[in-house]
């Protein structure tokens, strides 16, 4: 035989003759399993980004809905020339919705990070706590619209509308879309339709100030009695006597 020739008995089992004397490299088994068994890091990051953007879009739509519903009530108050009008109700609804969204989704990152630190901290979140604080805080704004004007109280309806607007903003931020729409319609109906009902049943009150001169105290009392018989309700009156020098 010639030098370098390979006989069948010199072949390794499972390899052809031309592979003898050459270095054969086989791929090492992958620890991650076969390709396609689990998503790559880039794909997982992309999916997480898409979920984050969907959440941000949903929160933005909730803010817009709360602002629109609050503006609808504020427009009605603005048309009636009330102290708290379009801008006030818009800001109240927007602020209430933003507080609710922060309470619901603003601390998610902290809840995910704190357990990994190993610190003896028990992170907890109470969404209803923020809503209760909104109810307390909105009372200060409502109280500013209630004033005493000529022995009569005005601004109670506007204060109530601000209070309802804050509740509508919280409902819209909480994802209760149908409930917030229905509450807005009912609030507008109460502010507009009930005005005509009050006029029809004669419950509208008018504050009138009457000044008159009488020749004597007895004549002044007779005039007051005549007003009471006519259906007038006197909240207060004052009598001044003229003295001759």
PDB file of C-alpha atoms in Angstrom:
ATOM      1  CA  UNK A   1       0.000   0.000   0.000  1.00  0.00           C
ATOM      2  CA  UNK A   2       1.003   3.601  -0.550  1.00  0.00           C
ATOM      3  CA  UNK A   3       1.890   6.059   2.156  1.00  0.00           C
ATOM      4  CA  UNK A   4      -1.120   8.036   3.359  1.00  0.00           C
ATOM      5  CA  UNK A   5      -3.711   5.624   2.044  1.00  0.00           C
ATOM      6  CA  UNK A   6      -6.576   4.792   4.334  1.00  0.00           C
ATOM      7  CA  UNK A   7      -7.932   1.309   4.565  1.00  0.00           C
ATOM      8  CA  UNK A   8     -11.461   0.562   5.765  1.00  0.00           C
ATOM      9  CA  UNK A   9     -10.182  -0.745   9.068  1.00  0.00           C
ATOM     10  CA  UNK A  10      -8.580   2.639   9.924  1.00  0.00           C
ATOM     11  CA  UNK A  11     -11.880   4.538   9.563  1.00  0.00           C
ATOM     12  CA  UNK A  12     -13.624   5.817  12.676  1.00  0.00           C
ATOM     13  CA  UNK A  13     -17.162   4.678  13.098  1.00  0.00           C
ATOM     14  CA  UNK A  14     -19.702   7.220  11.837  1.00  0.00           C
ATOM     15  CA  UNK A  15     -17.175   9.328   9.832  1.00  0.00           C
ATOM     16  CA  UNK A  16     -16.306   9.097   6.151  1.00  0.00           C
ATOM     17  CA  UNK A  17     -12.756   8.425   5.036  1.00  0.00           C
ATOM     18  CA  UNK A  18     -12.095  12.029   3.961  1.00  0.00           C
ATOM     19  CA  UNK A  19     -12.766  13.231   7.522  1.00  0.00           C
ATOM     20  CA  UNK A  20      -9.837  11.276   8.927  1.00  0.00           C
ATOM     21  CA  UNK A  21      -7.022  13.606  10.025  1.00  0.00           C
ATOM     22  CA  UNK A  22      -9.241  16.677  10.073  1.00  0.00           C
ATOM     23  CA  UNK A  23     -10.537  18.510  13.161  1.00  0.00           C
ATOM     24  CA  UNK A  24     -14.322  18.262  13.375  1.00  0.00           C
ATOM     25  CA  UNK A  25     -16.143  20.913  15.452  1.00  0.00           C
ATOM     26  CA  UNK A  26     -19.655  20.318  16.702  1.00  0.00           C
ATOM     27  CA  UNK A  27     -21.874  23.121  18.053  1.00  0.00           C
ATOM     28  CA  UNK A  28     -22.212  23.137  21.832  1.00  0.00           C
ATOM     29  CA  UNK A  29     -25.723  22.620  23.172  1.00  0.00           C
ATOM     30  CA  UNK A  30     -27.420  25.957  23.902  1.00  0.00           C
ATOM     31  CA  UNK A  31     -28.439  26.567  27.481  1.00  0.00           C
ATOM     32  CA  UNK A  32     -31.410  28.637  26.326  1.00  0.00           C
ATOM     33  CA  UNK A  33     -32.909  25.685  24.464  1.00  0.00           C
ATOM     34  CA  UNK A  34     -33.773  25.528  20.801  1.00  0.00           C
ATOM     35  CA  UNK A  35     -34.161  28.787  18.904  1.00  0.00           C
ATOM     36  CA  UNK A  36     -37.636  30.295  19.278  1.00  0.00           C
ATOM     37  CA  UNK A  37     -38.445  28.560  22.582  1.00  0.00           C
ATOM     38  CA  UNK A  38     -38.351  31.828  24.568  1.00  0.00           C
ATOM     39  CA  UNK A  39     -38.435  35.492  23.432  1.00  0.00           C
ATOM     40  CA  UNK A  40     -35.219  37.377  23.126  1.00  0.00           C
ATOM     41  CA  UNK A  41     -34.320  40.293  25.356  1.00  0.00           C
ATOM     42  CA  UNK A  42     -35.073  42.809  22.632  1.00  0.00           C
ATOM     43  CA  UNK A  43     -38.490  41.324  21.961  1.00  0.00           C
ATOM     44  CA  UNK A  44     -39.372  41.315  25.664  1.00  0.00           C
ATOM     45  CA  UNK A  45     -38.298  44.956  25.990  1.00  0.00           C
ATOM     46  CA  UNK A  46     -40.405  45.870  22.970  1.00  0.00           C
ATOM     47  CA  UNK A  47     -43.480  44.163  24.407  1.00  0.00           C
ATOM     48  CA  UNK A  48     -42.963  45.919  27.728  1.00  0.00           C
ATOM     49  CA  UNK A  49     -42.690  49.264  25.933  1.00  0.00           C
ATOM     50  CA  UNK A  50     -45.917  48.612  24.020  1.00  0.00           C
ATOM     51  CA  UNK A  51     -47.748  47.749  27.236  1.00  0.00           C
ATOM     52  CA  UNK A  52     -46.422  50.899  28.865  1.00  0.00           C
ATOM     53  CA  UNK A  53     -47.566  53.069  25.968  1.00  0.00           C
ATOM     54  CA  UNK A  54     -51.031  51.457  25.973  1.00  0.00           C
ATOM     55  CA  UNK A  55     -51.344  52.254  29.673  1.00  0.00           C
ATOM     56  CA  UNK A  56     -50.219  55.851  29.130  1.00  0.00           C
ATOM     57  CA  UNK A  57     -52.753  56.245  26.299  1.00  0.00           C
ATOM     58  CA  UNK A  58     -55.543  54.885  28.481  1.00  0.00           C
ATOM     59  CA  UNK A  59     -54.646  57.286  31.297  1.00  0.00           C
ATOM     60  CA  UNK A  60     -54.532  60.216  28.888  1.00  0.00           C
ATOM     61  CA  UNK A  61     -58.011  59.370  27.587  1.00  0.00           C
ATOM     62  CA  UNK A  62     -59.319  59.231  31.150  1.00  0.00           C
ATOM     63  CA  UNK A  63     -57.915  62.684  31.846  1.00  0.00           C
ATOM     64  CA  UNK A  64     -59.506  64.073  28.688  1.00  0.00           C
ATOM     65  CA  UNK A  65     -62.857  62.517  29.566  1.00  0.00           C
ATOM     66  CA  UNK A  66     -62.815  63.941  33.092  1.00  0.00           C
ATOM     67  CA  UNK A  67     -61.879  67.394  31.802  1.00  0.00           C
ATOM     68  CA  UNK A  68     -64.623  67.329  29.156  1.00  0.00           C
ATOM     69  CA  UNK A  69     -67.333  66.266  31.597  1.00  0.00           C
ATOM     70  CA  UNK A  70     -66.255  68.856  34.151  1.00  0.00           C
ATOM     71  CA  UNK A  71     -66.240  71.542  31.470  1.00  0.00           C
ATOM     72  CA  UNK A  72     -69.818  70.657  30.527  1.00  0.00           C
ATOM     73  CA  UNK A  73     -70.998  71.445  34.056  1.00  0.00           C
ATOM     74  CA  UNK A  74     -68.780  74.520  34.249  1.00  0.00           C
ATOM     75  CA  UNK A  75     -70.226  75.857  31.001  1.00  0.00           C
ATOM     76  CA  UNK A  76     -73.713  75.748  32.491  1.00  0.00           C
ATOM     77  CA  UNK A  77     -72.511  77.704  35.545  1.00  0.00           C
ATOM     78  CA  UNK A  78     -70.671  80.154  33.282  1.00  0.00           C
ATOM     79  CA  UNK A  79     -73.813  80.857  31.256  1.00  0.00           C
ATOM     80  CA  UNK A  80     -75.634  81.700  34.474  1.00  0.00           C
ATOM     81  CA  UNK A  81     -72.853  84.122  35.482  1.00  0.00           C
ATOM     82  CA  UNK A  82     -71.843  82.251  38.623  1.00  0.00           C
ATOM     83  CA  UNK A  83     -68.619  82.808  40.511  1.00  0.00           C
ATOM     84  CA  UNK A  84     -67.243  79.334  39.794  1.00  0.00           C
ATOM     85  CA  UNK A  85     -67.621  78.818  36.059  1.00  0.00           C
ATOM     86  CA  UNK A  86     -65.984  76.967  33.211  1.00  0.00           C
ATOM     87  CA  UNK A  87     -62.355  77.222  34.299  1.00  0.00           C
ATOM     88  CA  UNK A  88     -63.035  76.302  37.932  1.00  0.00           C
ATOM     89  CA  UNK A  89     -65.017  73.175  37.098  1.00  0.00           C
ATOM     90  CA  UNK A  90     -62.511  72.191  34.419  1.00  0.00           C
ATOM     91  CA  UNK A  91     -59.617  72.365  36.867  1.00  0.00           C
ATOM     92  CA  UNK A  92     -61.539  70.591  39.632  1.00  0.00           C
ATOM     93  CA  UNK A  93     -62.389  67.637  37.385  1.00  0.00           C
ATOM     94  CA  UNK A  94     -58.887  67.484  35.918  1.00  0.00           C
ATOM     95  CA  UNK A  95     -57.189  67.653  39.326  1.00  0.00           C
ATOM     96  CA  UNK A  96     -59.437  65.024  40.866  1.00  0.00           C
ATOM     97  CA  UNK A  97     -58.813  62.650  37.966  1.00  0.00           C
ATOM     98  CA  UNK A  98     -55.068  63.199  38.124  1.00  0.00           C
ATOM     99  CA  UNK A  99     -54.981  62.493  41.864  1.00  0.00           C
ATOM    100  CA  UNK A 100     -56.884  59.244  41.291  1.00  0.00           C
ATOM    101  CA  UNK A 101     -54.548  58.135  38.500  1.00  0.00           C
ATOM    102  CA  UNK A 102     -51.476  58.858  40.604  1.00  0.00           C
ATOM    103  CA  UNK A 103     -52.981  56.866  43.462  1.00  0.00           C
ATOM    104  CA  UNK A 104     -53.721  53.905  41.183  1.00  0.00           C
ATOM    105  CA  UNK A 105     -50.686  53.783  38.887  1.00  0.00           C
ATOM    106  CA  UNK A 106     -48.121  56.219  40.239  1.00  0.00           C
ATOM    107  CA  UNK A 107     -46.519  53.790  42.705  1.00  0.00           C
ATOM    108  CA  UNK A 108     -46.350  50.629  40.572  1.00  0.00           C
ATOM    109  CA  UNK A 109     -42.601  50.973  40.018  1.00  0.00           C
ATOM    110  CA  UNK A 110     -41.993  51.302  43.748  1.00  0.00           C
ATOM    111  CA  UNK A 111     -44.063  48.196  44.445  1.00  0.00           C
ATOM    112  CA  UNK A 112     -41.965  46.265  41.928  1.00  0.00           C
ATOM    113  CA  UNK A 113     -38.558  47.510  43.072  1.00  0.00           C
ATOM    114  CA  UNK A 114     -38.874  47.439  46.876  1.00  0.00           C
ATOM    115  CA  UNK A 115     -39.335  43.641  47.214  1.00  0.00           C
ATOM    116  CA  UNK A 116     -36.103  43.100  45.220  1.00  0.00           C
ATOM    117  CA  UNK A 117     -34.000  45.256  47.540  1.00  0.00           C
ATOM    118  CA  UNK A 118     -34.363  42.874  50.457  1.00  0.00           C
ATOM    119  CA  UNK A 119     -35.169  45.689  52.868  1.00  0.00           C
ATOM    120  CA  UNK A 120     -37.648  44.972  55.683  1.00  0.00           C
ATOM    121  CA  UNK A 121     -40.319  47.131  54.030  1.00  0.00           C
ATOM    122  CA  UNK A 122     -43.871  46.019  53.397  1.00  0.00           C
ATOM    123  CA  UNK A 123     -45.099  48.210  50.508  1.00  0.00           C
ATOM    124  CA  UNK A 124     -48.848  48.607  50.439  1.00  0.00           C
ATOM    125  CA  UNK A 125     -51.156  50.828  48.443  1.00  0.00           C
ATOM    126  CA  UNK A 126     -54.662  52.039  49.272  1.00  0.00           C
ATOM    127  CA  UNK A 127     -56.430  53.638  46.314  1.00  0.00           C
ATOM    128  CA  UNK A 128     -59.440  54.718  48.362  1.00  0.00           C
ATOM    129  CA  UNK A 129     -57.279  56.885  50.632  1.00  0.00           C
ATOM    130  CA  UNK A 130     -56.614  59.379  47.845  1.00  0.00           C
ATOM    131  CA  UNK A 131     -60.328  59.596  46.994  1.00  0.00           C
ATOM    132  CA  UNK A 132     -61.209  60.384  50.600  1.00  0.00           C
ATOM    133  CA  UNK A 133     -58.630  63.167  50.661  1.00  0.00           C
ATOM    134  CA  UNK A 134     -60.134  64.644  47.476  1.00  0.00           C
ATOM    135  CA  UNK A 135     -63.539  64.793  49.166  1.00  0.00           C
ATOM    136  CA  UNK A 136     -62.037  66.646  52.135  1.00  0.00           C
ATOM    137  CA  UNK A 137     -59.958  69.024  50.035  1.00  0.00           C
ATOM    138  CA  UNK A 138     -62.738  69.984  47.650  1.00  0.00           C
ATOM    139  CA  UNK A 139     -64.763  71.246  50.600  1.00  0.00           C
ATOM    140  CA  UNK A 140     -62.435  74.245  50.932  1.00  0.00           C
ATOM    141  CA  UNK A 141     -63.101  75.308  47.347  1.00  0.00           C
ATOM    142  CA  UNK A 142     -66.836  74.847  47.795  1.00  0.00           C
ATOM    143  CA  UNK A 143     -66.821  76.880  50.994  1.00  0.00           C
ATOM    144  CA  UNK A 144     -65.225  79.783  49.133  1.00  0.00           C
ATOM    145  CA  UNK A 145     -68.226  80.037  46.807  1.00  0.00           C
ATOM    146  CA  UNK A 146     -70.771  80.273  49.661  1.00  0.00           C
ATOM    147  CA  UNK A 147     -71.250  83.855  50.789  1.00  0.00           C
ATOM    148  CA  UNK A 148     -73.786  85.820  52.802  1.00  0.00           C
ATOM    149  CA  UNK A 149     -75.330  88.474  50.600  1.00  0.00           C
ATOM    150  CA  UNK A 150     -77.979  90.820  51.967  1.00  0.00           C
ATOM    151  CA  UNK A 151     -79.066  88.479  54.746  1.00  0.00           C
ATOM    152  CA  UNK A 152     -79.373  85.541  52.342  1.00  0.00           C
ATOM    153  CA  UNK A 153     -76.965  82.722  51.516  1.00  0.00           C
ATOM    154  CA  UNK A 154     -75.877  82.377  47.885  1.00  0.00           C
ATOM    155  CA  UNK A 155     -73.489  79.959  46.187  1.00  0.00           C
ATOM    156  CA  UNK A 156     -74.771  76.699  47.636  1.00  0.00           C
ATOM    157  CA  UNK A 157     -75.689  75.297  44.221  1.00  0.00           C
ATOM    158  CA  UNK A 158     -72.318  76.230  42.773  1.00  0.00           C
ATOM    159  CA  UNK A 159     -70.541  74.607  45.724  1.00  0.00           C
ATOM    160  CA  UNK A 160     -72.577  71.440  45.178  1.00  0.00           C
ATOM    161  CA  UNK A 161     -71.723  71.462  41.466  1.00  0.00           C
ATOM    162  CA  UNK A 162     -68.000  71.657  42.294  1.00  0.00           C
ATOM    163  CA  UNK A 163     -68.385  68.738  44.687  1.00  0.00           C
ATOM    164  CA  UNK A 164     -70.170  66.653  42.034  1.00  0.00           C
ATOM    165  CA  UNK A 165     -67.561  67.618  39.421  1.00  0.00           C
ATOM    166  CA  UNK A 166     -64.795  66.245  41.653  1.00  0.00           C
ATOM    167  CA  UNK A 167     -66.722  62.976  42.009  1.00  0.00           C
ATOM    168  CA  UNK A 168     -67.186  62.749  38.231  1.00  0.00           C
ATOM    169  CA  UNK A 169     -63.454  63.269  37.727  1.00  0.00           C
ATOM    170  CA  UNK A 170     -62.675  60.450  40.157  1.00  0.00           C
ATOM    171  CA  UNK A 171     -65.157  58.142  38.403  1.00  0.00           C
ATOM    172  CA  UNK A 172     -63.678  58.869  34.971  1.00  0.00           C
ATOM    173  CA  UNK A 173     -60.146  58.272  36.257  1.00  0.00           C
ATOM    174  CA  UNK A 174     -61.248  55.002  37.830  1.00  0.00           C
ATOM    175  CA  UNK A 175     -62.450  53.683  34.472  1.00  0.00           C
ATOM    176  CA  UNK A 176     -66.179  54.070  35.202  1.00  0.00           C
ATOM    177  CA  UNK A 177     -66.940  55.678  31.859  1.00  0.00           C
ATOM    178  CA  UNK A 178     -70.675  54.997  31.663  1.00  0.00           C
ATOM    179  CA  UNK A 179     -71.162  56.034  35.279  1.00  0.00           C
ATOM    180  CA  UNK A 180     -69.322  59.312  34.773  1.00  0.00           C
ATOM    181  CA  UNK A 181     -71.373  60.093  31.636  1.00  0.00           C
ATOM    182  CA  UNK A 182     -74.628  59.370  33.455  1.00  0.00           C
ATOM    183  CA  UNK A 183     -73.594  61.478  36.451  1.00  0.00           C
ATOM    184  CA  UNK A 184     -72.793  64.405  34.156  1.00  0.00           C
ATOM    185  CA  UNK A 185     -76.179  64.178  32.432  1.00  0.00           C
ATOM    186  CA  UNK A 186     -77.981  64.031  35.768  1.00  0.00           C
ATOM    187  CA  UNK A 187     -75.992  66.990  37.115  1.00  0.00           C
ATOM    188  CA  UNK A 188     -76.826  69.109  34.068  1.00  0.00           C
ATOM    189  CA  UNK A 189     -80.462  68.087  34.323  1.00  0.00           C
ATOM    190  CA  UNK A 190     -80.531  69.087  37.966  1.00  0.00           C
ATOM    191  CA  UNK A 191     -78.961  72.460  37.261  1.00  0.00           C
ATOM    192  CA  UNK A 192     -81.098  73.350  34.244  1.00  0.00           C
ATOM    193  CA  UNK A 193     -84.424  71.540  34.397  1.00  0.00           C
ATOM    194  CA  UNK A 194     -85.033  72.023  38.100  1.00  0.00           C
ATOM    195  CA  UNK A 195     -84.819  75.800  37.633  1.00  0.00           C
ATOM    196  CA  UNK A 196     -88.018  75.752  35.597  1.00  0.00           C
ATOM    197  CA  UNK A 197     -89.660  73.380  38.063  1.00  0.00           C
ATOM    198  CA  UNK A 198     -88.880  75.755  40.925  1.00  0.00           C
ATOM    199  CA  UNK A 199     -90.448  78.620  39.011  1.00  0.00           C
ATOM    200  CA  UNK A 200     -93.578  76.594  38.246  1.00  0.00           C
ATOM    201  CA  UNK A 201     -94.203  75.563  41.839  1.00  0.00           C
ATOM    202  CA  UNK A 202     -93.433  79.058  43.099  1.00  0.00           C
ATOM    203  CA  UNK A 203     -90.558  78.160  45.387  1.00  0.00           C
ATOM    204  CA  UNK A 204     -88.195  80.763  44.007  1.00  0.00           C
ATOM    205  CA  UNK A 205     -87.268  83.314  46.662  1.00  0.00           C
ATOM    206  CA  UNK A 206     -86.574  86.946  46.000  1.00  0.00           C
ATOM    207  CA  UNK A 207     -84.614  89.119  48.376  1.00  0.00           C
ATOM    208  CA  UNK A 208     -86.209  92.551  48.519  1.00  0.00           C
ATOM    209  CA  UNK A 209     -85.308  95.473  50.730  1.00  0.00           C
ATOM    210  CA  UNK A 210     -88.136  97.873  51.588  1.00  0.00           C
ATOM    211  CA  UNK A 211     -87.520 101.297  53.111  1.00  0.00           C
ATOM    212  CA  UNK A 212     -90.479 103.447  54.181  1.00  0.00           C
ATOM    213  CA  UNK A 213     -91.278 106.310  56.535  1.00  0.00           C
ATOM    214  CA  UNK A 214     -94.082 106.183  59.115  1.00  0.00           C
ATOM    215  CA  UNK A 215     -95.553 108.920  61.210  1.00  0.00           C
ATOM    216  CA  UNK A 216     -95.449 106.764  64.336  1.00  0.00           C
ATOM    217  CA  UNK A 217     -94.245 103.444  65.669  1.00  0.00           C
ATOM    218  CA  UNK A 218     -97.772 102.087  65.530  1.00  0.00           C
ATOM    219  CA  UNK A 219     -98.051 102.953  61.856  1.00  0.00           C
ATOM    220  CA  UNK A 220     -94.756 101.157  61.158  1.00  0.00           C
ATOM    221  CA  UNK A 221     -95.967  97.967  62.884  1.00  0.00           C
ATOM    222  CA  UNK A 222     -99.200  98.092  60.902  1.00  0.00           C
ATOM    223  CA  UNK A 223     -97.161  98.277  57.684  1.00  0.00           C
ATOM    224  CA  UNK A 224     -95.117  95.211  58.684  1.00  0.00           C
ATOM    225  CA  UNK A 225     -98.267  93.281  59.504  1.00  0.00           C
ATOM    226  CA  UNK A 226     -99.662  94.171  56.102  1.00  0.00           C
ATOM    227  CA  UNK A 227     -96.531  92.745  54.445  1.00  0.00           C
ATOM    228  CA  UNK A 228     -96.848  89.488  56.394  1.00  0.00           C
ATOM    229  CA  UNK A 229    -100.504  89.157  55.381  1.00  0.00           C
ATOM    230  CA  UNK A 230     -99.443  89.627  51.755  1.00  0.00           C
ATOM    231  CA  UNK A 231     -97.164  86.550  52.016  1.00  0.00           C
ATOM    232  CA  UNK A 232     -93.825  88.226  52.560  1.00  0.00           C
ATOM    233  CA  UNK A 233     -91.369  86.537  54.922  1.00  0.00           C
ATOM    234  CA  UNK A 234     -89.316  89.046  56.884  1.00  0.00           C
ATOM    235  CA  UNK A 235     -85.889  87.857  57.919  1.00  0.00           C
ATOM    236  CA  UNK A 236     -84.928  91.070  59.693  1.00  0.00           C
ATOM    237  CA  UNK A 237     -85.983  94.674  60.004  1.00  0.00           C
ATOM    238  CA  UNK A 238     -84.754  97.804  61.715  1.00  0.00           C
ATOM    239  CA  UNK A 239     -86.596 100.896  62.915  1.00  0.00           C
ATOM    240  CA  UNK A 240     -85.074 104.352  63.199  1.00  0.00           C
ATOM    241  CA  UNK A 241     -86.830 107.261  64.925  1.00  0.00           C
ATOM    242  CA  UNK A 242     -86.351 110.858  63.991  1.00  0.00           C
ATOM    243  CA  UNK A 243     -86.020 113.172  66.946  1.00  0.00           C
ATOM    244  CA  UNK A 244     -86.726 116.894  66.781  1.00  0.00           C
ATOM    245  CA  UNK A 245     -84.306 119.301  68.420  1.00  0.00           C
TER     246      UNK A 245
END
